[in-house]
Tab-separated table of C-alpha atoms in Angstrom:
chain	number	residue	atom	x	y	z
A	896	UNK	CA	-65.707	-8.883	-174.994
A	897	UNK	CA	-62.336	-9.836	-172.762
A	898	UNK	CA	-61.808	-6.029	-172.566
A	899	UNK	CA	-64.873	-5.617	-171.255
A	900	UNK	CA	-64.716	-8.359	-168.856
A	901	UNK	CA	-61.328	-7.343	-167.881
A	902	UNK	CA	-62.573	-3.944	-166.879
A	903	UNK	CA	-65.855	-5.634	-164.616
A	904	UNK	CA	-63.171	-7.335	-163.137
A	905	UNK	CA	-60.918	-4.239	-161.653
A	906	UNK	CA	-64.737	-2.684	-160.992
A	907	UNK	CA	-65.548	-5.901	-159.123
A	908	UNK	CA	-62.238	-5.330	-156.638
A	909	UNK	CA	-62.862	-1.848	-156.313
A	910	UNK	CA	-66.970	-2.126	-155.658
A	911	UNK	CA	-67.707	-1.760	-152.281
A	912	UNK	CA	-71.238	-3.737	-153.090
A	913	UNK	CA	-72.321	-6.473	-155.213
A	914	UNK	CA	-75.297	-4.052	-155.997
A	915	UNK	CA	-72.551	-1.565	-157.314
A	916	UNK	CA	-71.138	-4.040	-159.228
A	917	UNK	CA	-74.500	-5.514	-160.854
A	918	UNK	CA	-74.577	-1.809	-162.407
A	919	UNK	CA	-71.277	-1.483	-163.399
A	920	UNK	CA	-71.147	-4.553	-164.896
A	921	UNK	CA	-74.462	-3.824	-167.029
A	922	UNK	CA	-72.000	-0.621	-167.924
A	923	UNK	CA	-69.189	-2.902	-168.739
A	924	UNK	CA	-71.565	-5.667	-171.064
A	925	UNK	CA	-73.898	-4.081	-173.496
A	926	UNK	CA	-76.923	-6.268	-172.560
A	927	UNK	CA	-78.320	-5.734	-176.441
A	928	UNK	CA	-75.549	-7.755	-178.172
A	929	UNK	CA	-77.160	-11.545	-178.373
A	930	UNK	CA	-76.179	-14.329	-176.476
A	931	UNK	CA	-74.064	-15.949	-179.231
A	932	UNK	CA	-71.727	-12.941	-179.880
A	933	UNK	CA	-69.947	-13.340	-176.344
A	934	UNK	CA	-68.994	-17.093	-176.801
A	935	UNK	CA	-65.526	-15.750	-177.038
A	936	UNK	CA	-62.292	-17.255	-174.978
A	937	UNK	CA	-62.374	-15.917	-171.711
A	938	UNK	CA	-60.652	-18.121	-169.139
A	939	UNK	CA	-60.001	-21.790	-167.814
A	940	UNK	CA	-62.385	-23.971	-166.679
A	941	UNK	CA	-65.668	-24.283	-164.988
A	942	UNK	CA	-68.607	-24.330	-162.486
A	943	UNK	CA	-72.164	-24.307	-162.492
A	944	UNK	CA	-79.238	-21.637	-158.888
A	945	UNK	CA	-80.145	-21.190	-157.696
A	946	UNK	CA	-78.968	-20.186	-157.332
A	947	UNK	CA	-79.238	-18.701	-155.999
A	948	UNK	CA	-80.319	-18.499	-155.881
A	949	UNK	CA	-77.414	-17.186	-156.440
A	950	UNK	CA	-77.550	-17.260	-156.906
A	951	UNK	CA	-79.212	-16.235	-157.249
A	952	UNK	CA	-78.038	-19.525	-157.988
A	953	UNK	CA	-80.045	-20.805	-156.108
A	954	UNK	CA	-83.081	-21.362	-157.392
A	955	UNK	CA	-82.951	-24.745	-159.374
A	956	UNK	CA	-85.258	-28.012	-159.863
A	957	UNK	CA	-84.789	-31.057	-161.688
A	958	UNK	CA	-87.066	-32.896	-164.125
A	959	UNK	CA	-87.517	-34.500	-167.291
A	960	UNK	CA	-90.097	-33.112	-170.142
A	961	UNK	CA	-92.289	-35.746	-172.358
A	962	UNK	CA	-93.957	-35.750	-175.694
A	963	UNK	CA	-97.661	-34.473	-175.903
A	964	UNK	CA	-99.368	-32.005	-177.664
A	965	UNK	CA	-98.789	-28.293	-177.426
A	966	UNK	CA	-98.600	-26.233	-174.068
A	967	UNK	CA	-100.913	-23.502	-172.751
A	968	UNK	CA	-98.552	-21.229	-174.877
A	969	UNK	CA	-98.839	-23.238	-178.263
A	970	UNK	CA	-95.343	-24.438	-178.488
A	971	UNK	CA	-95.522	-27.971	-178.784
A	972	UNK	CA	-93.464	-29.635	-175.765
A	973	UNK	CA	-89.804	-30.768	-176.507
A	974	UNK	CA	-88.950	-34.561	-176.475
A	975	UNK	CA	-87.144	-35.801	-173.694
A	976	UNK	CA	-85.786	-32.895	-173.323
A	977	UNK	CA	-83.411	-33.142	-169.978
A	978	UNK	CA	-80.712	-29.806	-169.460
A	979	UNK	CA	-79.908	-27.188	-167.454
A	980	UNK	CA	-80.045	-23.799	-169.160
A	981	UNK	CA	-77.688	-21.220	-167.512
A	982	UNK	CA	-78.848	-17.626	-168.761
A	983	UNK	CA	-78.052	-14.367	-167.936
A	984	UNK	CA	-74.850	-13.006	-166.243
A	985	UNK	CA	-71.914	-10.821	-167.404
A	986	UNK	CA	-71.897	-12.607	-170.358
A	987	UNK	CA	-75.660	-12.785	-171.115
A	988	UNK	CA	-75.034	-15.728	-172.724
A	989	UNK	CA	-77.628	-19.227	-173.218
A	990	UNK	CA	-75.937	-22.446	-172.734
A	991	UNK	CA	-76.913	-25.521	-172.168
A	992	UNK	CA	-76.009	-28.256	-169.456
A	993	UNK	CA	-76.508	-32.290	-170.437
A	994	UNK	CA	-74.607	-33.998	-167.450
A	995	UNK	CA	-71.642	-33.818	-169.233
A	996	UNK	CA	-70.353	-30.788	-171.595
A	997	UNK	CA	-71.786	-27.437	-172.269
A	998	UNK	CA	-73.425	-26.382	-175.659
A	999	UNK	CA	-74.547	-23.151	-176.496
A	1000	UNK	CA	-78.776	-23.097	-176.179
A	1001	UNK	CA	-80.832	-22.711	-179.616
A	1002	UNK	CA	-83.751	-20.102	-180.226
A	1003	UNK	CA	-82.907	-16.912	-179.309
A	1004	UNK	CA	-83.437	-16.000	-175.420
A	1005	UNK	CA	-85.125	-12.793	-173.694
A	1006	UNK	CA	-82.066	-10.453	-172.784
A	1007	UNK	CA	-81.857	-11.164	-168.795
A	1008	UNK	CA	-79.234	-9.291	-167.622
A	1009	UNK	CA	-77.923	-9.581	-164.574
A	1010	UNK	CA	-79.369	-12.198	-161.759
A	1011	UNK	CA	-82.705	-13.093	-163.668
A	1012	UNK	CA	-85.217	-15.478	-161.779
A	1013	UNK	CA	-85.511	-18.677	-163.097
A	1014	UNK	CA	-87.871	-21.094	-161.463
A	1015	UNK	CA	-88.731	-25.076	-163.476
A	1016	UNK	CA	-92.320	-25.959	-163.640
A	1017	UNK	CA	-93.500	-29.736	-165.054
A	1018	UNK	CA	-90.440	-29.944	-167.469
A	1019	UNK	CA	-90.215	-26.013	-168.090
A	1020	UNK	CA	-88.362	-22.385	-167.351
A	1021	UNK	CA	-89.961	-20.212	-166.026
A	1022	UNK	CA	-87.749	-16.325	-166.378
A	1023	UNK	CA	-88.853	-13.477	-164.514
A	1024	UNK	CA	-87.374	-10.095	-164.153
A	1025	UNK	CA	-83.363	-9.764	-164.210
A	1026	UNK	CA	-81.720	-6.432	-164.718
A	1027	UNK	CA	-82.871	-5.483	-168.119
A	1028	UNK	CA	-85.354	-3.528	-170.131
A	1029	UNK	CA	-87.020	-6.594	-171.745
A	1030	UNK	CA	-89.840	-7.204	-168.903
A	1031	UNK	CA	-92.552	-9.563	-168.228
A	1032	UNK	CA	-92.263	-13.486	-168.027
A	1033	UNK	CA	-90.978	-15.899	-170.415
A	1034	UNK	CA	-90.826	-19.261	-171.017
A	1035	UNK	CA	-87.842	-22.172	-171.864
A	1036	UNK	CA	-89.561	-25.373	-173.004
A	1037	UNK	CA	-86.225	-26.741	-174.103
A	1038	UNK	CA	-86.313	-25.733	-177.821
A	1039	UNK	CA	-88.261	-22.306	-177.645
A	1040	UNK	CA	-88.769	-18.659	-175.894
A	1041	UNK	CA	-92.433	-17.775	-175.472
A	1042	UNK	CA	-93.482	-14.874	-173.310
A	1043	UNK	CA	-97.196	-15.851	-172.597
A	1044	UNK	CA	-97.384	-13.088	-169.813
A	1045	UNK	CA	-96.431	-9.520	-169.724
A	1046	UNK	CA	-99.360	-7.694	-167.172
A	1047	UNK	CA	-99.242	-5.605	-164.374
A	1048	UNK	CA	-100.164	-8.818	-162.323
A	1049	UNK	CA	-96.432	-9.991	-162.192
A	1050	UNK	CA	-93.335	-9.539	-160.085
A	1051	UNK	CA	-91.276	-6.057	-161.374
A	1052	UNK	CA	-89.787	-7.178	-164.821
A	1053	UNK	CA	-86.736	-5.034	-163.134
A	1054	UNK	CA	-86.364	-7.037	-160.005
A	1055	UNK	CA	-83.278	-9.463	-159.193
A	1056	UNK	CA	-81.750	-11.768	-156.964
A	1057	UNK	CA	-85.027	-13.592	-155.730
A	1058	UNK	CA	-85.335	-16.849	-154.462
A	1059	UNK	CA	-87.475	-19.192	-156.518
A	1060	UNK	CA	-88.444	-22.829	-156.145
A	1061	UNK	CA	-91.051	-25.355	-156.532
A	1062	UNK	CA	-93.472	-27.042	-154.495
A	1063	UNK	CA	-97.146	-28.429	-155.188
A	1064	UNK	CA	-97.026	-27.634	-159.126
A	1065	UNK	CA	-96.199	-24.111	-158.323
A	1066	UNK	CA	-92.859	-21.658	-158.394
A	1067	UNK	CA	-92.303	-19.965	-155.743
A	1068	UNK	CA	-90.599	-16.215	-155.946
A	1069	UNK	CA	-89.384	-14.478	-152.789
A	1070	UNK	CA	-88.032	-11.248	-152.608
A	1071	UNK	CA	-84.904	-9.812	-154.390
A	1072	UNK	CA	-84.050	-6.101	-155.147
A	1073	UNK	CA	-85.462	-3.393	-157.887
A	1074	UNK	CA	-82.946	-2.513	-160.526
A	1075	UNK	CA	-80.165	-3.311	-157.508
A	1076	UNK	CA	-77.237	-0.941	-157.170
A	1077	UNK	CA	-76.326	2.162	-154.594
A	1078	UNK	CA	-80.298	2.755	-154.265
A	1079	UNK	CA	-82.385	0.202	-154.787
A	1080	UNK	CA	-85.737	-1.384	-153.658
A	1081	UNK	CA	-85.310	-4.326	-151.390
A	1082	UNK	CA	-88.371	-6.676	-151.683
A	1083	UNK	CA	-90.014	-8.849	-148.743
A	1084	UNK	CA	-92.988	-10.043	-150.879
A	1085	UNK	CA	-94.124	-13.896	-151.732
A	1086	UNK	CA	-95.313	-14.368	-155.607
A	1087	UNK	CA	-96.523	-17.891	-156.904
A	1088	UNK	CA	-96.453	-18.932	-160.399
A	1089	UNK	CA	-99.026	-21.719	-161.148
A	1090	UNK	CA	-97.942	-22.276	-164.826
A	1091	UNK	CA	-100.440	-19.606	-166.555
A	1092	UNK	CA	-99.941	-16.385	-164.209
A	1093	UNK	CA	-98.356	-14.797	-161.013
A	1094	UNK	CA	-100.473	-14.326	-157.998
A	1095	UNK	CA	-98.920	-12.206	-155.509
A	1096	UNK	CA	-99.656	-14.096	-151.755
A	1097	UNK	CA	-99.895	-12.186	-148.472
A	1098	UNK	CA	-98.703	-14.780	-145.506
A	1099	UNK	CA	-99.056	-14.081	-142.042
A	1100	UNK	CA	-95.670	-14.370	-141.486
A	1101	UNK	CA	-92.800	-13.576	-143.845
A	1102	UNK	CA	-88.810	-14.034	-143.747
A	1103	UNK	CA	-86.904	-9.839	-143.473
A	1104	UNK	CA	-86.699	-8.322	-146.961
A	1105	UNK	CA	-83.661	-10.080	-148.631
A	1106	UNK	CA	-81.715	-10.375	-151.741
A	1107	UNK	CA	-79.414	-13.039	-152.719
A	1108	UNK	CA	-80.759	-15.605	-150.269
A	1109	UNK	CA	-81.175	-19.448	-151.647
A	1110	UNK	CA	-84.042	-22.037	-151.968
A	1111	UNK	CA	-84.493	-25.077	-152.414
A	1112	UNK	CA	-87.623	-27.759	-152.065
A	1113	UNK	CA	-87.030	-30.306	-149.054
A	1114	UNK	CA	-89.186	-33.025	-147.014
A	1115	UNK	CA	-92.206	-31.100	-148.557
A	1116	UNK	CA	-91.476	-27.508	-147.630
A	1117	UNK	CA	-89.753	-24.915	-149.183
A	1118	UNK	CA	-86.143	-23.899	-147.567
A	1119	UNK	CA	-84.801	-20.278	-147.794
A	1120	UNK	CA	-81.638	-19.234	-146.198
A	1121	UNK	CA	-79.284	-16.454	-145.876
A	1122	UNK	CA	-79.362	-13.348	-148.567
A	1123	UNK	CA	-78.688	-9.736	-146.969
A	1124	UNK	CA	-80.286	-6.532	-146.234
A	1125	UNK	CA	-78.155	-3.482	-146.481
A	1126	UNK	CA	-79.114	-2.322	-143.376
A	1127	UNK	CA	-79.102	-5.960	-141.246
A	1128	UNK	CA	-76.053	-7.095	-143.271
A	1129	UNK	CA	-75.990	-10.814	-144.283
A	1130	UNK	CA	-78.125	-13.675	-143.096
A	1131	UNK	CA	-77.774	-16.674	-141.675
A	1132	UNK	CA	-81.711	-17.456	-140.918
A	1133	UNK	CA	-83.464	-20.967	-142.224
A	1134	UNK	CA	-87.269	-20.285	-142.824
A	1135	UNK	CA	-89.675	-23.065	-144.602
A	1136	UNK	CA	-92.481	-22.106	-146.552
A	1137	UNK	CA	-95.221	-24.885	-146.047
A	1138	UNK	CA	-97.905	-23.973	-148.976
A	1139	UNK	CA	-99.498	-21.613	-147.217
A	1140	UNK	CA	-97.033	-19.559	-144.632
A	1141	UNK	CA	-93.669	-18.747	-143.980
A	1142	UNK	CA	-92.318	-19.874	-140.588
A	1143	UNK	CA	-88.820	-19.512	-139.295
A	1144	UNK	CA	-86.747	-23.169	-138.737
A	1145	UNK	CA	-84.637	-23.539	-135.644
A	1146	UNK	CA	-82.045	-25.670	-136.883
A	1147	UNK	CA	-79.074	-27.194	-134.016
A	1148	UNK	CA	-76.451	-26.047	-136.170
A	1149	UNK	CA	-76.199	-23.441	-138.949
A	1150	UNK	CA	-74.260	-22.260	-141.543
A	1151	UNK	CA	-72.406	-18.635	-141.232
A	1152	UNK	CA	-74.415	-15.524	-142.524
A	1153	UNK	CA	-73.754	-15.341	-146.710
A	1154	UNK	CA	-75.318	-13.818	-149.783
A	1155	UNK	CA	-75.232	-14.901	-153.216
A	1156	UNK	CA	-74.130	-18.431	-152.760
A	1157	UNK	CA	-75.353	-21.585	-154.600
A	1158	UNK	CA	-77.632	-24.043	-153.621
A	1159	UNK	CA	-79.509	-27.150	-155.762
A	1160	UNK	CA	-81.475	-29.936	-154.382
A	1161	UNK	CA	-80.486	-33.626	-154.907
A	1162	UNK	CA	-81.156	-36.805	-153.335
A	1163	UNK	CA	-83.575	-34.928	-151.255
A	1164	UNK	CA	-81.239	-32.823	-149.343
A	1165	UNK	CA	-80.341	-29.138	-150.532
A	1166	UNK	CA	-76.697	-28.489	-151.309
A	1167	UNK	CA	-74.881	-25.257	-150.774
A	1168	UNK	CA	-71.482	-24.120	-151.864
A	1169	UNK	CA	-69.969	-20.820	-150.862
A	1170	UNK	CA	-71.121	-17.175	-150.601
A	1171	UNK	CA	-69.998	-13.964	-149.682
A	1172	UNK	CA	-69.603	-13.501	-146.143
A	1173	UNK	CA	-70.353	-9.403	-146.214
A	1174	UNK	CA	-70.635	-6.533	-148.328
A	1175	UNK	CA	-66.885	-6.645	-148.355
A	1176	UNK	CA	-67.790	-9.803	-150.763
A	1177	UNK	CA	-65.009	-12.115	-148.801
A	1178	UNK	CA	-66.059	-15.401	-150.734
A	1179	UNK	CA	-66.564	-18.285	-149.147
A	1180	UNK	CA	-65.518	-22.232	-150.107
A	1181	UNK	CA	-67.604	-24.234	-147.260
A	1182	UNK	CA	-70.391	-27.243	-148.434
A	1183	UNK	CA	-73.435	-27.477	-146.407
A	1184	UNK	CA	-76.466	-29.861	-146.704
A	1185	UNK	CA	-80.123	-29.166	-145.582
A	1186	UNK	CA	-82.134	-32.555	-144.712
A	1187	UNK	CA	-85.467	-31.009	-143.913
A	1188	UNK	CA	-84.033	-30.472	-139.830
A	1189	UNK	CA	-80.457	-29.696	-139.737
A	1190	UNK	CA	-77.589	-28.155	-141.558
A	1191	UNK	CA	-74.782	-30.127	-141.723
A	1192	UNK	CA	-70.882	-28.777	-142.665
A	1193	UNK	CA	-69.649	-31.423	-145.304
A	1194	UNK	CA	-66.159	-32.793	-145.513
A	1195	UNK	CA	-65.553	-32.897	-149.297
A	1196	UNK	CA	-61.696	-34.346	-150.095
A	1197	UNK	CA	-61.908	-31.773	-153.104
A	1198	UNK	CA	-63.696	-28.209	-153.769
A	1199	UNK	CA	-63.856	-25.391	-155.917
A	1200	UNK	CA	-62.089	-22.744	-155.037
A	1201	UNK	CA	-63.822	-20.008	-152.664
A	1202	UNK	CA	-66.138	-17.990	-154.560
A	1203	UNK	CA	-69.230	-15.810	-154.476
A	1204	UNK	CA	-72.433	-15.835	-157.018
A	1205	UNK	CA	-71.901	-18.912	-158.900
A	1206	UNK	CA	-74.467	-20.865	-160.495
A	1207	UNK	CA	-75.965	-24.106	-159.413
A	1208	UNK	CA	-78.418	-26.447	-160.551
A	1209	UNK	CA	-79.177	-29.990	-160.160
A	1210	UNK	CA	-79.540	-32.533	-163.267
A	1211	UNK	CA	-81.175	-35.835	-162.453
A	1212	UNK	CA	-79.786	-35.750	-158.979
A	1213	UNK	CA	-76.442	-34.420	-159.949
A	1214	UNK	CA	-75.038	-30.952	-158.710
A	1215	UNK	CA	-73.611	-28.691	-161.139
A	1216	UNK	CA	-71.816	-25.613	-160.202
A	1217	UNK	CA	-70.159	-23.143	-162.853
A	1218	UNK	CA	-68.281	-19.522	-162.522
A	1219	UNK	CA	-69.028	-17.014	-159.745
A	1220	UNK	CA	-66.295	-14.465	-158.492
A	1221	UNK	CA	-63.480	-15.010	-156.540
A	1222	UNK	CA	-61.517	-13.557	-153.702
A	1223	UNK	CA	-59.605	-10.977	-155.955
A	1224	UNK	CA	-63.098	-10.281	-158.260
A	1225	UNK	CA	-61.424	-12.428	-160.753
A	1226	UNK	CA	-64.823	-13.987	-162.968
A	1227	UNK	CA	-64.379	-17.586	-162.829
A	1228	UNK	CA	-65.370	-19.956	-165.901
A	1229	UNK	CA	-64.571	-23.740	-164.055
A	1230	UNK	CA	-67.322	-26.398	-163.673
A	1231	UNK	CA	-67.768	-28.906	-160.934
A	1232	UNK	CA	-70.116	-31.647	-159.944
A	1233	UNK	CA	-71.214	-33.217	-157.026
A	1234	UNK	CA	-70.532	-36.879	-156.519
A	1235	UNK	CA	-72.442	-37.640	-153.336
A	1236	UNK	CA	-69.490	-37.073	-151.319
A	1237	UNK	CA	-66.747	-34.641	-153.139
A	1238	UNK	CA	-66.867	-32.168	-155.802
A	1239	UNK	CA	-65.374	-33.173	-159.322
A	1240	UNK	CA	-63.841	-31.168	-161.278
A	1241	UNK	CA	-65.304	-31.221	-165.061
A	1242	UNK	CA	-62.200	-30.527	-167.356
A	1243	UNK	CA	-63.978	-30.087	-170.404
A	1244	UNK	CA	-64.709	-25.919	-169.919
A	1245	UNK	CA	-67.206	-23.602	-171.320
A	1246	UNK	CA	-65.591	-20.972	-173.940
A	1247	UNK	CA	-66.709	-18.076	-171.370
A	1248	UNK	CA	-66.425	-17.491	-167.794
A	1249	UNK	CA	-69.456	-15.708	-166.083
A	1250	UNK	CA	-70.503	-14.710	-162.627
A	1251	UNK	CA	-74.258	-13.237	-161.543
A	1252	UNK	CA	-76.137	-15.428	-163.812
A	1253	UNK	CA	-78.982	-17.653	-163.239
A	1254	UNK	CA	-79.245	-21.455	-163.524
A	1255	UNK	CA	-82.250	-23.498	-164.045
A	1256	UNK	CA	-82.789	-27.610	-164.800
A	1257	UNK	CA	-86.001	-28.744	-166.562
């Protein structure tokens, strides 16, 4: 497994895409061998969305799951069950986030891929799509896998790099790319999942066809930002989705134009870390906050390092961020938290390092 990492690393300085890279990385990572065989050492320390959504990394909620009887799927729910699962990636590995120290997730997972879509719905994961062959939708209820849907009626089981989040007890999908690498199918299209099924929505107004862009649920609205279209480049756009429509924000100050950077939502403001400016995947190291009106550039006395395509999530109000790439397409395997005011480093690191992953908190 280094070998192979080693090798997605020289193909990540040489790609001149992160779409080229998603495929050579698939190449590089046999996406059949289970999530447990890759736990391997790798490199130092750690990070943690969204998403966006990374990003996808970027598309992260928080929440806490109770006793009761059994879900709409039959698995009974878990007890106070309170994580973040990170899932997918070069690695396609399932580990598990308590505040504190990683631990490697039980049950065995759906085989994501690359940049799956993770959404968190009344205490659980919701997967969708990811570059794989494994398809429809599954489920994380903090102890089991279920895949309750698998119809024609759901977002391509191909399709990566959305942006997902939640607002009014639903999960909201935008976007992404089909199967992304040198041609792909770049998506503009607005999918809600209401806990039981998808239902593909058909606004008046949308946000351009994007991948890689973030979300994040604020003041009552959703917030998307940034992402990139091959042909209009990177973002740098704020749109709000209000339950109904898309409409485009028109903030005093924004953020440069990024893809794949990572975003999570705490303390009612949505945190962003980094990004890659272009296709030429120059990785940013900037912190940005979104109060429901403005951006606003934070100060933090420490940072990670400058990266693209690490994961976020956000775990009873507390920002995690692991992995992502850096400037020389080195994968990173450090984790940091937010304090409020500065990023932490965690020193306790995960026994991989991973970049184009998915993180979601339940």
């Amino acid at each position: 497994m280094l070998g192979a990492t080693m090798w997605v690393r020289g193909m990540l300085m040489a790609a001149s895409s992160h779409r080229a890279l998603a495929i050579l990385a698939v190449l590089a990572v046999p996406v059949s061998v289970s999530w447990s065989a890759c736990g391997g050492s790798t490199e130092a320390s750690r990070d943690g969305g969204t998403d966006t959504g990374g990003s996808s990394g970027s598309s992260s909620g928080s929440g806490s799951s109770s006793g009761g009887g059994s879900d709409a799927t039959g698995i009974p729910p878990p007890q106070a069950s309170t994580a973040c699962l990170l899932l997918g990636g070069v690695s396609n590995a399932a580990w598990l986030w308590n505040g504190a120290t990683w631990s490697i997730a039980p049950g065995m997972p759906p085989q994501p891929g690359l940049e799956p879509n993770i959404g968190s719905l009344n205490g659980s994961l919701v997967v969708s799509g990811g570059y794989n062959e494994v398809g429809g939708t599954w489920l994380w209820n903090g102890t089991q896998w279920s895949n309750p849907v698998n119809d024609a009626m759901s977002p391509s089981p191909y399709r990566q790099s959305s942006a997902l989040a939640t607002l009014n007890d639903k999960v909201l999908l935008f976007g992404g790319c089909e199967s992304c690498g040198g041609n792909f199918g770049l998506m503009g299209d607005t999918w809600e999942w209401d806990g039981q099924s998808w239902t593909q929505l058909h606004p008046a107004q949308s946000p351009p066809a994007r991948f890689g862009a973030i979300a994040g649920t604020v003041a009552g609205k959703i917030v998307l930002f940034g992402g990139e279209s091959y042909a209009a480049a990177t973002f740098n756009d704020t749109w709000e989705w209000d339950g109904t429509n898309w409409s485009m924000a028109s903030p005093s100050t924004s953020p440069s134009a990024r893809v794949d950077a990572s975003a999570a939502v705490a303390n009612g403001k949505l945190l962003m870390f980094g990004g890659a400016a272009d296709k030429s995947l120059q990785p940013l190291g900037d912190t940005w906050e979104w109060d429901g009106t403005n951006w606003t550039q934070l100060t933090p006395a420490k940072s990670p390092s400058a990266r693209w395509d690490a994961q976020m999530g956000s775990l009873r109000d507390t920002p995690v961020l692991f992995g992502g790439a850096d400037t020389q397409g080195n994968v990173l395997g450090d984790t940091w938290t937010w304090s409020g005011t500065t990023w932490v480093a965690v020193p306790a690191a995960m026994a991989t390092a991973d970049s184009i992953g998915s993180m979601g908190c339940y």
